[in-house]
């Protein structure tokens, strides 16, 4: 059925939004078939974002773990994360659709910054919904968005994090659907968002595959990425999903079994924000409060395609907790001189598990973002 | 039962209340009071943690009910008693996830067996044919929503897979009181009526007596939610004040 990955995905939205989703799907399909659109996207990727992002051979880290580690450097993109790839793609689409106002949700603030950036670039009005809890822990990004001319709308309902910011963005969209484009930042939401976000993030996987083949002459044994909603992961996985390459998604285990954001590891199929996916919920279907030290992973759902890749067994999803992510943050900073985002630190942390049974193997880690934004959190913990 | 009741009602103003607010006992008392006051049917909202179609009032009400310990099992215990205590149809409004988690079919059966006549699900999948067939064979009405943005072909498809009544959403937006009756509403209701014999009731944003009177000139019924639910919170005597607010709207 249209917009489904197995039982996952679909369009579970208020009736008001269905025509907007249809309009979006048509515009997206037209854009995909338009060589000019693709050329414009590619040119912004090259000259504005600074792509291709390097694939760095992490020699010290490799020596430390006894596996050959390569880092896909999305942290070096303009604005500091992979989020800009999707923001550029969708803003070009919004322009094609003649939308004058852009809204977005943000957790860590990376997607908010990317959206505010492209709105500044194209002269569009921008409102970014952000939980008050995240506003506190990601203040640098809040200031960046404001400097870029975006309105940051604080959301204090629920847990005051990404989930509530997303609900509030959807409410705005239902109300202002005529002139507003909702620029979703992750591979979540109703069809066609998950496939659209994957399409724009697929550049990560395409580049990484070509780069490792050029550097080593062979495919890697494994690719690992952190998964919140899962946009950086789906982007890099899409380059290797048809190859004999082990794919591992790392979910946030927070402080343990009862306080985490590992939707696939601990959730059940459910509907949140317009799609069926694994969802952290109680026995009544009420969505649970989540926790992760990484604001960008602190979300009770996950992309429907990830849910399907988990159900079919193509991708393994493993939980990594706050403490291990923090250690990985320090490790990468000291060994390689690269300060990773706390989200990406979860993927780095998985290397110690991977190394146990895979000595000498080659693994690519998607370094989805840089960690400057997290200094506040890290300093507060006294690291 | 719902279709006939609305057709036979001279002034079909359907109250929406959040279940378990401030307590299950209060919900039961309020259902009886509203029925006595002349409500043709009552919509009982199951609180959900993430009500994306609802505005601030029902968001707050849902949270208060959940914080007070609302559970589906307790709701099922009370539903049968509530249905038995009144002679009007009761309708359950729920987001889809509680149904998904408990199993859509078995939960609809359970709701039906409690005596409930219909369900409203604001976030049905875009093609809910399976759920419509399920509700038909269970014998519970599936009341569908039509929005101001819904295109005629889609309306036609919706009313064919809809029973009870058609819920015409008055505005683009979430639930909650508004100051005016939207301009295109009458045309929307007439368009829906041209495609179905089912009654058409208008909801979202209706909170004033004069709006209700204006809407009832072209629609078969009106649903009032946030205006009443507000009285269920932070008032000294929630049941009495909510019922009085309802009486003021219909007299």
Coordinates of C-alpha atoms in Angstrom, one line a residue:
Chain A
X1 CA 0.0 0.0 0.0
X2 CA 1.1 3.5 -0.7
X3 CA 3.5 5.0 1.8
X4 CA 4.0 1.8 3.8
X5 CA 7.1 -0.2 4.7
X6 CA 5.4 -3.5 5.6
X7 CA 2.9 -2.5 8.3
X8 CA 4.9 0.7 9.2
X9 CA 4.4 4.2 7.8
X10 CA 1.1 5.4 6.3
X11 CA -0.8 8.7 6.8
X12 CA -2.5 8.9 10.2
X13 CA -3.3 12.6 10.2
X14 CA -6.3 14.9 10.7
X15 CA -8.4 15.0 7.6
X16 CA -7.4 18.7 7.1
X17 CA -3.9 17.7 6.2
X18 CA -4.5 15.0 3.7
X19 CA -4.7 17.4 0.7
X20 CA -1.5 19.1 1.7
X21 CA 0.3 15.7 1.9
X22 CA -1.0 14.9 -1.6
X23 CA 0.2 18.2 -2.9
X24 CA 3.6 17.6 -1.3
X25 CA 3.8 14.1 -2.8
X26 CA 3.0 15.4 -6.3
X27 CA 5.5 18.2 -6.0
X28 CA 8.2 15.8 -4.7
X29 CA 7.6 13.3 -7.5
X30 CA 7.8 16.1 -10.1
X31 CA 11.0 17.4 -8.6
X32 CA 12.6 13.9 -8.6
X33 CA 11.8 13.7 -12.3
X34 CA 13.2 17.1 -13.0
X35 CA 16.9 17.2 -13.9
X36 CA 17.1 20.9 -13.2
X37 CA 15.9 20.4 -9.6
X38 CA 18.5 17.7 -9.1
X39 CA 21.2 20.0 -10.6
X40 CA 20.2 22.8 -8.3
X41 CA 20.2 20.5 -5.3
X42 CA 23.7 19.2 -6.3
X43 CA 25.0 22.7 -6.7
X44 CA 23.9 23.8 -3.3
X45 CA 25.3 20.6 -1.8
X46 CA 28.7 21.4 -3.4
X47 CA 29.0 25.2 -3.1
X48 CA 26.9 26.0 0.0
X49 CA 27.1 22.9 2.2
X50 CA 30.7 22.0 1.2
X51 CA 30.1 18.5 0.0
X52 CA 31.3 15.9 -0.5
X53 CA 32.0 15.6 3.2
X54 CA 35.3 13.7 3.8
X55 CA 35.6 10.1 4.8
X56 CA 38.3 10.4 7.5
X57 CA 40.5 7.4 8.4
X58 CA 40.5 7.5 12.2
X59 CA 43.9 6.0 12.7
X60 CA 44.2 6.5 16.4
X61 CA 40.7 5.2 17.1
X62 CA 41.4 2.2 14.8
X63 CA 44.5 1.4 16.9
X64 CA 42.6 1.9 20.1
X65 CA 39.8 -0.6 19.1
X66 CA 41.7 -2.9 16.8
X67 CA 39.2 -2.4 14.0
X68 CA 39.6 -0.2 10.9
X69 CA 37.5 2.9 11.7
X70 CA 36.4 5.4 9.1
X71 CA 34.4 8.5 9.9
X72 CA 31.9 10.0 7.5
X73 CA 32.3 13.7 8.4
X74 CA 28.8 15.2 8.3
X75 CA 30.1 17.4 11.2
X76 CA 32.0 19.3 8.6
X77 CA 28.9 20.4 6.7
X78 CA 27.8 24.0 6.8
X79 CA 25.8 24.5 10.0
X80 CA 27.6 21.5 11.6
X81 CA 25.4 18.4 10.8
X82 CA 23.8 16.3 8.2
X83 CA 20.5 18.2 8.8
X84 CA 21.4 20.8 6.2
X85 CA 21.2 18.2 3.3
X86 CA 17.5 17.7 3.9
X87 CA 16.8 21.3 4.7
X88 CA 18.2 22.4 1.3
X89 CA 16.3 19.7 -0.5
X90 CA 13.0 20.6 1.2
X91 CA 13.4 24.3 0.9
X92 CA 13.9 24.0 -2.8
X93 CA 10.7 22.0 -2.9
X94 CA 8.9 24.6 -0.8
X95 CA 10.1 27.3 -3.2
X96 CA 8.7 25.2 -6.2
X97 CA 5.4 24.9 -4.3
X98 CA 5.4 28.7 -3.8
X99 CA 5.1 28.4 0.0
X100 CA 5.9 31.6 1.9
X101 CA 6.2 30.4 5.4
X102 CA 8.3 27.6 6.8
X103 CA 7.8 25.8 10.1
X104 CA 9.9 23.1 11.7
X105 CA 10.4 21.1 14.9
X106 CA 13.8 20.7 16.5
X107 CA 15.3 18.7 19.4
X108 CA 19.0 19.3 19.6
X109 CA 18.5 22.4 17.5
X110 CA 20.6 21.2 14.5
X111 CA 17.5 20.8 12.3
X112 CA 16.2 24.1 13.6
X113 CA 19.5 25.8 12.7
X114 CA 19.6 24.2 9.3
X115 CA 16.0 25.3 8.6
X116 CA 16.6 28.8 9.9
X117 CA 19.7 28.9 7.6
X118 CA 18.0 27.9 4.4
X119 CA 15.1 30.3 5.2
X120 CA 17.6 33.2 5.6
X121 CA 19.2 32.1 2.3
X122 CA 15.9 32.1 0.4
X123 CA 14.2 35.0 2.3
X124 CA 11.4 32.9 3.8
X125 CA 9.6 33.4 7.1
X126 CA 10.5 30.7 9.6
X127 CA 9.1 29.5 12.9
X128 CA 10.9 26.7 14.8
X129 CA 9.1 24.8 17.5
X130 CA 11.4 23.7 20.3
X131 CA 10.7 22.2 23.8
X132 CA 11.6 24.4 26.7
X133 CA 13.7 21.6 28.1
X134 CA 15.8 21.5 24.9
X135 CA 15.9 25.3 24.8
X136 CA 17.7 25.1 28.1
X137 CA 20.2 22.4 27.1
X138 CA 20.9 23.6 23.5
X139 CA 21.0 27.4 24.1
X140 CA 23.8 28.0 21.6
X141 CA 21.5 26.7 18.8
X142 CA 18.6 28.8 20.0
X143 CA 20.8 31.9 19.7
X144 CA 22.0 30.9 16.3
X145 CA 18.4 30.4 15.0
X146 CA 17.4 33.8 16.4
X147 CA 20.4 35.5 14.7
X148 CA 19.3 33.8 11.5
X149 CA 16.0 35.6 11.8
X150 CA 13.8 32.6 12.8
X151 CA 11.2 32.7 15.5
X152 CA 11.9 30.1 18.1
X153 CA 8.5 29.0 19.6
X154 CA 8.9 27.5 23.1
X155 CA 6.8 24.4 23.8
X156 CA 6.2 23.6 27.4
X157 CA 3.6 20.9 27.1
X158 CA 4.3 17.2 28.0
X159 CA 8.0 16.5 28.5
X160 CA 8.9 19.8 26.7
X161 CA 11.1 18.0 24.2
X162 CA 11.1 17.0 20.6
X163 CA 7.9 15.0 20.7
X164 CA 5.9 17.9 22.0
X165 CA 7.6 20.3 19.6
X166 CA 6.6 18.1 16.8
X167 CA 2.9 17.9 18.0
X168 CA 2.9 21.7 18.2
X169 CA 4.3 22.1 14.7
X170 CA 1.6 19.8 13.4
X171 CA -1.0 21.9 15.1
X172 CA 0.4 25.0 13.5
X173 CA 0.4 23.3 10.1
X174 CA -3.3 22.2 10.4
X175 CA -4.1 25.8 11.2
X176 CA -2.0 27.5 8.5
X177 CA -1.9 24.8 5.9
X178 CA -2.7 27.1 3.0
X179 CA 0.5 29.1 3.0
X180 CA 2.8 27.0 5.3
X181 CA 5.3 24.3 4.4
X182 CA 6.2 21.9 7.2
X183 CA 9.9 21.1 6.9
X184 CA 10.2 17.9 8.9
X185 CA 13.8 17.2 10.0
X186 CA 13.8 13.4 10.5
X187 CA 12.7 10.3 8.6
X188 CA 9.5 10.3 10.5
X189 CA 6.0 11.7 10.0
X190 CA 3.3 10.8 7.5
X191 CA 4.0 9.7 3.9
X192 CA 5.8 11.1 1.9
X193 CA 8.1 12.6 4.5
X194 CA 10.0 9.4 5.4
X195 CA 10.9 8.7 1.7
X196 CA 11.5 12.4 1.0
X197 CA 14.0 12.8 3.9
X198 CA 15.7 9.6 2.9
X199 CA 16.0 10.9 -0.7
X200 CA 17.8 14.1 0.4
X201 CA 20.0 12.3 3.0
X202 CA 20.9 9.5 0.6
X203 CA 23.8 11.6 -0.6
X204 CA 25.6 10.6 2.6
X205 CA 25.5 6.9 1.7
X206 CA 26.3 7.5 -2.0
X207 CA 29.4 9.4 -1.1
X208 CA 30.5 7.1 1.7
X209 CA 30.3 4.1 -0.6
X210 CA 32.3 5.7 -3.4
X211 CA 34.8 7.0 -0.9
X212 CA 35.5 3.7 0.9
X213 CA 35.8 1.9 -2.4
X214 CA 38.3 4.5 -3.6
X215 CA 40.3 4.4 -0.4
X216 CA 40.3 0.7 0.3
X217 CA 39.1 -0.9 -2.9
X218 CA 36.5 -3.0 -0.9
X219 CA 33.2 -2.3 0.8
X220 CA 33.3 -2.0 4.6
X221 CA 32.2 -4.9 6.8
X222 CA 29.8 -2.7 8.8
X223 CA 28.2 0.8 8.9
X224 CA 27.0 2.3 12.1
X225 CA 24.9 5.4 12.8
X226 CA 22.8 6.8 15.7
X227 CA 19.1 6.7 15.4
X228 CA 16.6 9.1 17.0
X229 CA 14.0 9.6 14.2
X230 CA 16.8 8.2 12.0
X231 CA 17.5 10.6 9.2
X232 CA 21.3 10.4 9.3
X233 CA 21.1 6.6 9.6
X234 CA 18.7 6.1 6.8
X235 CA 20.9 8.4 4.7
X236 CA 24.0 6.4 5.1
X237 CA 22.3 3.0 5.2
X238 CA 20.6 3.6 1.9
X239 CA 24.1 3.5 0.2
X240 CA 24.8 0.0 1.5
X241 CA 21.4 -1.7 2.1
X242 CA 21.8 -3.8 -1.1
X243 CA 25.4 -4.8 -0.3
X244 CA 26.6 -7.5 2.0
X245 CA 27.4 -5.0 4.6
X246 CA 26.3 -5.2 8.2
X247 CA 24.2 -2.2 9.2
X248 CA 23.8 -1.1 12.8
X249 CA 21.6 1.6 14.2
X250 CA 22.4 2.8 17.7
X251 CA 19.5 3.9 19.9
X252 CA 19.7 6.0 23.0
X253 CA 19.5 3.8 26.1
X254 CA 19.5 6.9 28.4
X255 CA 20.0 6.0 32.0
X256 CA 18.7 2.4 31.6
X257 CA 15.7 0.2 31.0
X258 CA 13.1 2.5 32.5
X259 CA 14.4 5.8 31.2
X260 CA 15.6 5.8 27.6
X261 CA 14.6 6.6 24.0
X262 CA 15.3 3.2 22.4
X263 CA 12.0 2.9 20.5
X264 CA 12.9 -0.3 18.5
X265 CA 14.6 -2.1 21.4
X266 CA 11.9 -1.4 23.9
X267 CA 8.8 -0.2 22.0
X268 CA 5.8 -1.7 20.3
X269 CA 4.1 -0.8 17.0
X270 CA 2.1 2.4 17.4
X271 CA 1.0 5.6 15.8
X272 CA 2.6 9.0 16.6
X273 CA 2.9 12.0 14.5
X274 CA 1.2 10.6 11.5
X275 CA 2.8 7.2 11.0
X276 CA 3.0 3.7 12.4
X277 CA 6.4 2.8 13.8
X278 CA 7.9 1.3 16.9
X279 CA 6.9 3.5 19.8
X280 CA 7.7 3.8 23.5
X281 CA 4.2 3.5 25.0
X282 CA 2.4 2.0 28.0
X283 CA -0.2 -0.8 27.8
X284 CA -2.9 1.8 27.1
X285 CA -1.1 3.3 24.1
X286 CA -0.1 6.4 26.0
X287 CA 3.3 7.6 24.8
X288 CA 6.0 7.4 27.4
X289 CA 8.3 10.1 28.6
X290 CA 11.8 9.5 27.2
X291 CA 15.3 10.4 28.2
X292 CA 18.6 10.7 26.4
X293 CA 21.5 13.0 27.2
X294 CA 21.4 13.7 23.4
X295 CA 18.4 16.0 22.7
X296 CA 18.4 14.8 19.1
X297 CA 17.7 11.2 20.1
X298 CA 15.2 12.0 22.8
X299 CA 12.1 10.9 20.9
X300 CA 9.7 8.1 21.6
X301 CA 9.2 7.1 18.0
X302 CA 11.4 6.2 15.1
X303 CA 11.2 6.3 11.3
X304 CA 8.8 3.7 9.8
X305 CA 11.5 2.5 7.4
X306 CA 13.8 1.8 10.4
X307 CA 10.9 -0.1 12.0
X308 CA 10.6 -2.2 9.0
X309 CA 14.4 -2.7 8.6
X310 CA 14.4 -3.9 12.2
X311 CA 11.4 -6.2 11.7
X312 CA 12.9 -7.8 8.7
X313 CA 16.3 -8.1 10.4
X314 CA 18.2 -6.2 7.7
X315 CA 19.5 -3.7 10.2
X316 CA 20.5 -4.4 13.8
X317 CA 19.4 -1.8 16.4
X318 CA 21.5 -1.7 19.6
X319 CA 21.0 0.5 22.7
X320 CA 23.9 2.7 24.0
X321 CA 23.4 4.7 27.3
X322 CA 24.3 8.3 28.3
X323 CA 27.5 7.3 30.2
X324 CA 28.9 5.3 27.3
X325 CA 28.1 8.1 24.9
X326 CA 29.9 10.6 27.1
X327 CA 33.0 8.4 27.3
X328 CA 32.9 8.2 23.5
X329 CA 32.6 11.9 23.2
X330 CA 35.8 12.3 25.3
X331 CA 37.6 9.5 23.5
X332 CA 37.1 10.9 20.0
X333 CA 37.9 14.4 21.1
X334 CA 41.2 13.3 22.7
X335 CA 42.3 10.6 20.1
X336 CA 41.3 12.3 16.9
X337 CA 40.8 16.0 17.7
X338 CA 37.2 15.8 16.6
X339 CA 34.5 16.9 19.0
X340 CA 31.4 14.9 18.1
X341 CA 27.7 15.7 18.8
X342 CA 26.4 13.7 21.7
X343 CA 24.0 12.1 19.2
X344 CA 26.9 10.9 17.1
X345 CA 28.8 9.9 20.2
X346 CA 26.3 7.1 20.6
X347 CA 27.5 5.6 17.3
X348 CA 31.1 6.0 18.3
X349 CA 30.4 4.3 21.6
X350 CA 29.2 1.2 19.8
X351 CA 32.7 0.6 18.5
X352 CA 33.8 -0.9 21.8
X353 CA 31.0 -3.5 21.4
X354 CA 31.8 -4.1 17.7
X355 CA 35.5 -4.5 18.4
X356 CA 34.9 -7.5 20.7
X357 CA 34.2 -10.0 17.9
X358 CA 35.4 -8.2 14.8
X359 CA 39.1 -7.5 15.2
X360 CA 40.6 -6.2 12.0
X361 CA 37.3 -5.5 10.3
X362 CA 36.4 -2.3 8.6
X363 CA 33.6 -0.1 9.9
X364 CA 32.2 3.3 8.8
X365 CA 30.7 5.5 11.5
X366 CA 28.4 8.3 10.5
X367 CA 29.7 11.3 12.4
X368 CA 26.3 13.1 11.9
X369 CA 27.2 16.3 13.7
X370 CA 29.7 18.3 15.7
X371 CA 29.6 18.7 19.4
X372 CA 30.1 22.4 20.0
X373 CA 26.5 22.7 20.9
X374 CA 26.9 20.1 23.6
X375 CA 29.7 21.7 25.5
X376 CA 27.2 23.2 28.0
X377 CA 25.8 19.8 28.8
X378 CA 29.2 18.2 29.0
X379 CA 30.7 20.9 31.2
X380 CA 27.7 20.7 33.6
X381 CA 28.5 17.1 34.2
X382 CA 32.0 18.1 35.1
X383 CA 33.8 16.2 32.3
Chain B
X1 CA -29.5 4.7 16.7
X2 CA -27.3 7.8 16.4
X3 CA -28.6 8.6 12.9
X4 CA -32.3 8.4 14.1
X5 CA -31.6 10.3 17.3
X6 CA -30.1 13.2 15.5
X7 CA -32.8 13.3 12.9
X8 CA -35.5 13.3 15.5
X9 CA -33.8 15.9 17.7
X10 CA -35.1 19.5 17.3
X11 CA -31.9 21.0 18.5
X12 CA -29.1 18.6 18.3
X13 CA -26.3 20.0 20.4
X14 CA -23.9 17.2 21.3
X15 CA -21.6 17.8 24.3
X16 CA -18.1 16.4 24.3
X17 CA -16.5 15.7 27.7
X18 CA -13.1 14.2 28.6
X19 CA -13.5 10.9 30.4
X20 CA -12.2 10.6 33.9
X21 CA -12.1 14.3 34.5
X22 CA -12.0 15.2 37.4
X23 CA -13.0 11.6 38.2
X24 CA -14.8 8.6 36.7
X25 CA -17.7 9.2 39.1
X26 CA -18.0 12.8 38.0
X27 CA -18.0 11.7 34.3
X28 CA -20.9 9.3 35.1
X29 CA -22.8 12.0 37.0
X30 CA -22.2 14.5 34.2
X31 CA -23.4 12.0 31.5
X32 CA -26.7 11.6 33.4
X33 CA -27.1 15.3 33.9
X34 CA -26.4 16.2 30.3
X35 CA -28.9 13.5 29.2
X36 CA -31.5 14.9 31.5
X37 CA -30.8 18.4 30.2
X38 CA -31.7 17.2 26.7
X39 CA -28.5 16.2 25.0
X40 CA -29.4 14.0 22.0
X41 CA -26.0 12.1 22.3
X42 CA -22.8 12.5 24.3
X43 CA -19.3 12.3 23.0
X44 CA -16.8 10.9 25.5
X45 CA -13.2 11.7 24.8
X46 CA -10.5 9.1 25.8
X47 CA -7.6 11.2 26.9
X48 CA -4.4 10.7 24.9
X49 CA -0.8 11.8 25.8
X50 CA -0.3 13.4 22.3
X51 CA -3.6 14.9 21.0
X52 CA -2.4 16.5 17.8
X53 CA -5.9 17.6 16.6
X54 CA -6.7 19.3 19.9
X55 CA -6.1 22.8 21.1
X56 CA -4.9 24.0 24.6
X57 CA -8.1 23.2 26.5
X58 CA -8.5 19.6 25.6
X59 CA -4.8 19.1 25.7
X60 CA -4.8 20.3 29.3
X61 CA -7.9 18.2 30.1
X62 CA -6.4 15.1 28.7
X63 CA -3.2 15.6 30.7
X64 CA -5.2 16.2 33.9
X65 CA -7.2 13.0 33.4
X66 CA -4.1 11.0 32.7
X67 CA -2.3 12.4 35.7
X68 CA -5.3 11.5 37.8
X69 CA -4.8 7.9 36.8
X70 CA -7.1 7.3 33.8
X71 CA -6.8 3.8 32.4
X72 CA -8.6 2.0 29.7
X73 CA -9.5 -0.9 32.0
X74 CA -11.2 1.4 34.4
X75 CA -13.0 3.2 31.5
X76 CA -14.4 -0.2 30.3
X77 CA -15.7 -0.9 33.8
X78 CA -17.6 2.4 33.8
X79 CA -18.7 2.6 30.2
X80 CA -21.3 -0.2 30.6
X81 CA -22.8 1.5 33.6
X82 CA -22.8 4.9 31.9
X83 CA -24.5 3.5 28.8
X84 CA -27.1 1.7 31.0
X85 CA -27.9 4.9 32.9
X86 CA -29.2 6.9 30.0
X87 CA -31.4 6.3 27.0
X88 CA -29.4 8.4 24.5
X89 CA -26.5 7.1 22.4
X90 CA -23.0 7.5 23.7
X91 CA -20.1 8.0 21.3
X92 CA -16.4 7.4 22.1
X93 CA -13.8 9.8 20.6
X94 CA -10.3 8.3 20.7
X95 CA -7.0 8.8 18.9
X96 CA -6.0 5.6 17.1
X97 CA -3.0 4.6 19.1
X98 CA -4.8 3.3 22.2
X99 CA -6.8 1.1 19.8
X100 CA -3.7 0.0 18.0
X101 CA -2.0 -0.9 21.2
X102 CA -4.9 -3.0 22.5
X103 CA -5.8 -4.4 19.1
X104 CA -8.3 -2.3 17.0
X105 CA -10.8 -5.0 16.4
X106 CA -11.0 -6.4 20.0
X107 CA -11.1 -2.9 21.5
X108 CA -13.9 -1.8 19.2
X109 CA -15.8 -5.0 20.2
X110 CA -15.2 -4.2 23.8
X111 CA -16.5 -0.6 23.3
X112 CA -19.5 -1.9 21.5
X113 CA -20.3 -4.5 24.1
X114 CA -20.2 -1.8 26.7
X115 CA -23.2 -0.3 24.9
X116 CA -21.5 2.5 23.1
X117 CA -23.1 3.4 19.7
X118 CA -20.3 5.0 17.7
X119 CA -16.6 6.0 17.6
X120 CA -14.8 9.0 16.2
X121 CA -11.1 8.6 15.4
X122 CA -9.5 11.9 14.3
X123 CA -6.3 10.3 13.0
X124 CA -7.6 7.3 11.0
X125 CA -5.3 6.1 8.3
X126 CA -5.9 7.8 4.9
X127 CA -7.5 4.6 3.6
X128 CA -9.5 3.2 6.6
X129 CA -11.5 0.7 4.5
X130 CA -10.4 -2.2 6.9
X131 CA -11.5 -0.3 10.0
X132 CA -14.8 0.6 8.3
X133 CA -15.5 -3.0 7.5
X134 CA -14.6 -4.0 11.0
X135 CA -16.9 -1.5 12.6
X136 CA -19.7 -2.5 10.3
X137 CA -19.5 -6.1 11.2
X138 CA -19.2 -5.3 14.9
X139 CA -22.2 -3.0 14.6
X140 CA -20.7 0.2 15.9
X141 CA -21.0 3.5 13.9
X142 CA -17.7 4.9 12.5
X143 CA -18.3 8.6 12.4
X144 CA -15.9 10.2 9.9
X145 CA -14.6 13.7 9.7
X146 CA -14.7 16.0 6.7
X147 CA -12.4 19.0 6.8
X148 CA -12.6 22.4 5.0
X149 CA -9.8 21.3 2.8
X150 CA -11.3 18.0 1.8
X151 CA -12.0 17.7 -1.9
X152 CA -15.4 16.7 -3.3
X153 CA -14.1 13.3 -4.6
X154 CA -12.7 12.5 -1.2
X155 CA -15.9 13.6 0.6
X156 CA -17.8 11.2 -1.6
X157 CA -15.5 8.4 -0.6
X158 CA -15.7 9.3 3.1
X159 CA -19.5 9.5 3.3
X160 CA -19.7 6.0 1.6
X161 CA -17.6 4.6 4.4
X162 CA -19.2 6.4 7.3
X163 CA -22.2 5.6 9.5
X164 CA -24.0 7.5 12.3
X165 CA -23.4 11.0 11.1
X166 CA -20.8 13.0 9.2
X167 CA -18.6 15.2 11.3
X168 CA -18.0 18.4 9.5
X169 CA -14.9 20.2 10.8
X170 CA -15.7 23.9 10.8
X171 CA -12.2 25.3 10.6
X172 CA -8.7 24.6 9.5
X173 CA -7.1 24.1 12.8
X174 CA -7.3 22.3 16.2
X175 CA -10.2 22.2 18.6
X176 CA -11.0 25.2 20.7
X177 CA -13.4 28.2 20.9
X178 CA -13.4 30.7 18.0
X179 CA -15.0 34.1 17.6
X180 CA -16.8 33.6 14.3
X181 CA -18.7 31.1 12.2
X182 CA -16.3 30.4 9.3
X183 CA -17.6 31.8 5.9
X184 CA -17.4 28.6 3.9
X185 CA -19.0 26.4 6.5
X186 CA -22.6 26.5 5.1
X187 CA -21.4 25.6 1.6
X188 CA -19.3 22.8 3.0
X189 CA -22.2 21.3 4.9
X190 CA -24.5 21.7 1.8
X191 CA -21.9 19.9 -0.3
X192 CA -21.7 17.0 2.1
X193 CA -25.5 16.8 2.3
X194 CA -25.7 16.7 -1.5
X195 CA -23.7 13.5 -1.3
X196 CA -25.3 11.6 1.6
X197 CA -28.5 11.1 3.5
X198 CA -26.6 10.9 6.8
X199 CA -27.0 13.8 9.2
X200 CA -24.2 16.3 9.2
X201 CA -23.0 17.7 12.5
X202 CA -20.6 20.6 12.8
X203 CA -17.7 20.6 15.3
X204 CA -14.4 22.4 16.2
X205 CA -14.5 26.0 17.5
X206 CA -18.2 26.2 18.4
X207 CA -18.8 27.8 21.8
X208 CA -21.6 30.5 21.4
X209 CA -25.3 30.2 21.6
X210 CA -25.8 32.5 18.5
X211 CA -23.3 30.4 16.5
X212 CA -25.1 27.3 17.3
X213 CA -28.4 28.8 16.2
X214 CA -26.8 30.0 13.0
X215 CA -25.2 26.6 12.2
X216 CA -28.4 24.6 13.0
X217 CA -30.1 26.5 10.2
X218 CA -28.1 24.5 7.7
X219 CA -26.6 21.6 9.7
X220 CA -28.3 18.7 11.6
X221 CA -26.3 19.1 14.7
X222 CA -23.5 20.8 16.5
X223 CA -20.7 19.4 18.7
X224 CA -19.5 21.5 21.6
X225 CA -16.2 20.5 23.3
X226 CA -13.6 22.9 24.6
X227 CA -16.2 25.4 25.9
X228 CA -17.7 22.7 28.2
X229 CA -14.4 20.9 29.1
X230 CA -13.0 24.2 30.3
X231 CA -15.7 24.1 33.0
X232 CA -14.5 20.7 34.1
X233 CA -11.2 22.1 35.1
X234 CA -10.4 24.5 37.9
X235 CA -14.1 25.0 38.9
X236 CA -15.6 24.4 42.4
X237 CA -18.3 22.1 41.2
X238 CA -17.3 20.8 37.8
X239 CA -20.4 18.6 37.0
X240 CA -22.8 21.4 38.0
X241 CA -21.0 24.1 36.2
X242 CA -20.4 22.1 33.0
X243 CA -24.1 21.1 32.9
X244 CA -25.2 24.7 33.5
X245 CA -22.9 25.9 30.7
X246 CA -24.6 23.3 28.4
X247 CA -28.1 24.5 29.5
X248 CA -27.2 28.1 28.6
X249 CA -26.1 27.0 25.1
X250 CA -29.4 25.1 24.3
X251 CA -32.1 27.1 26.0

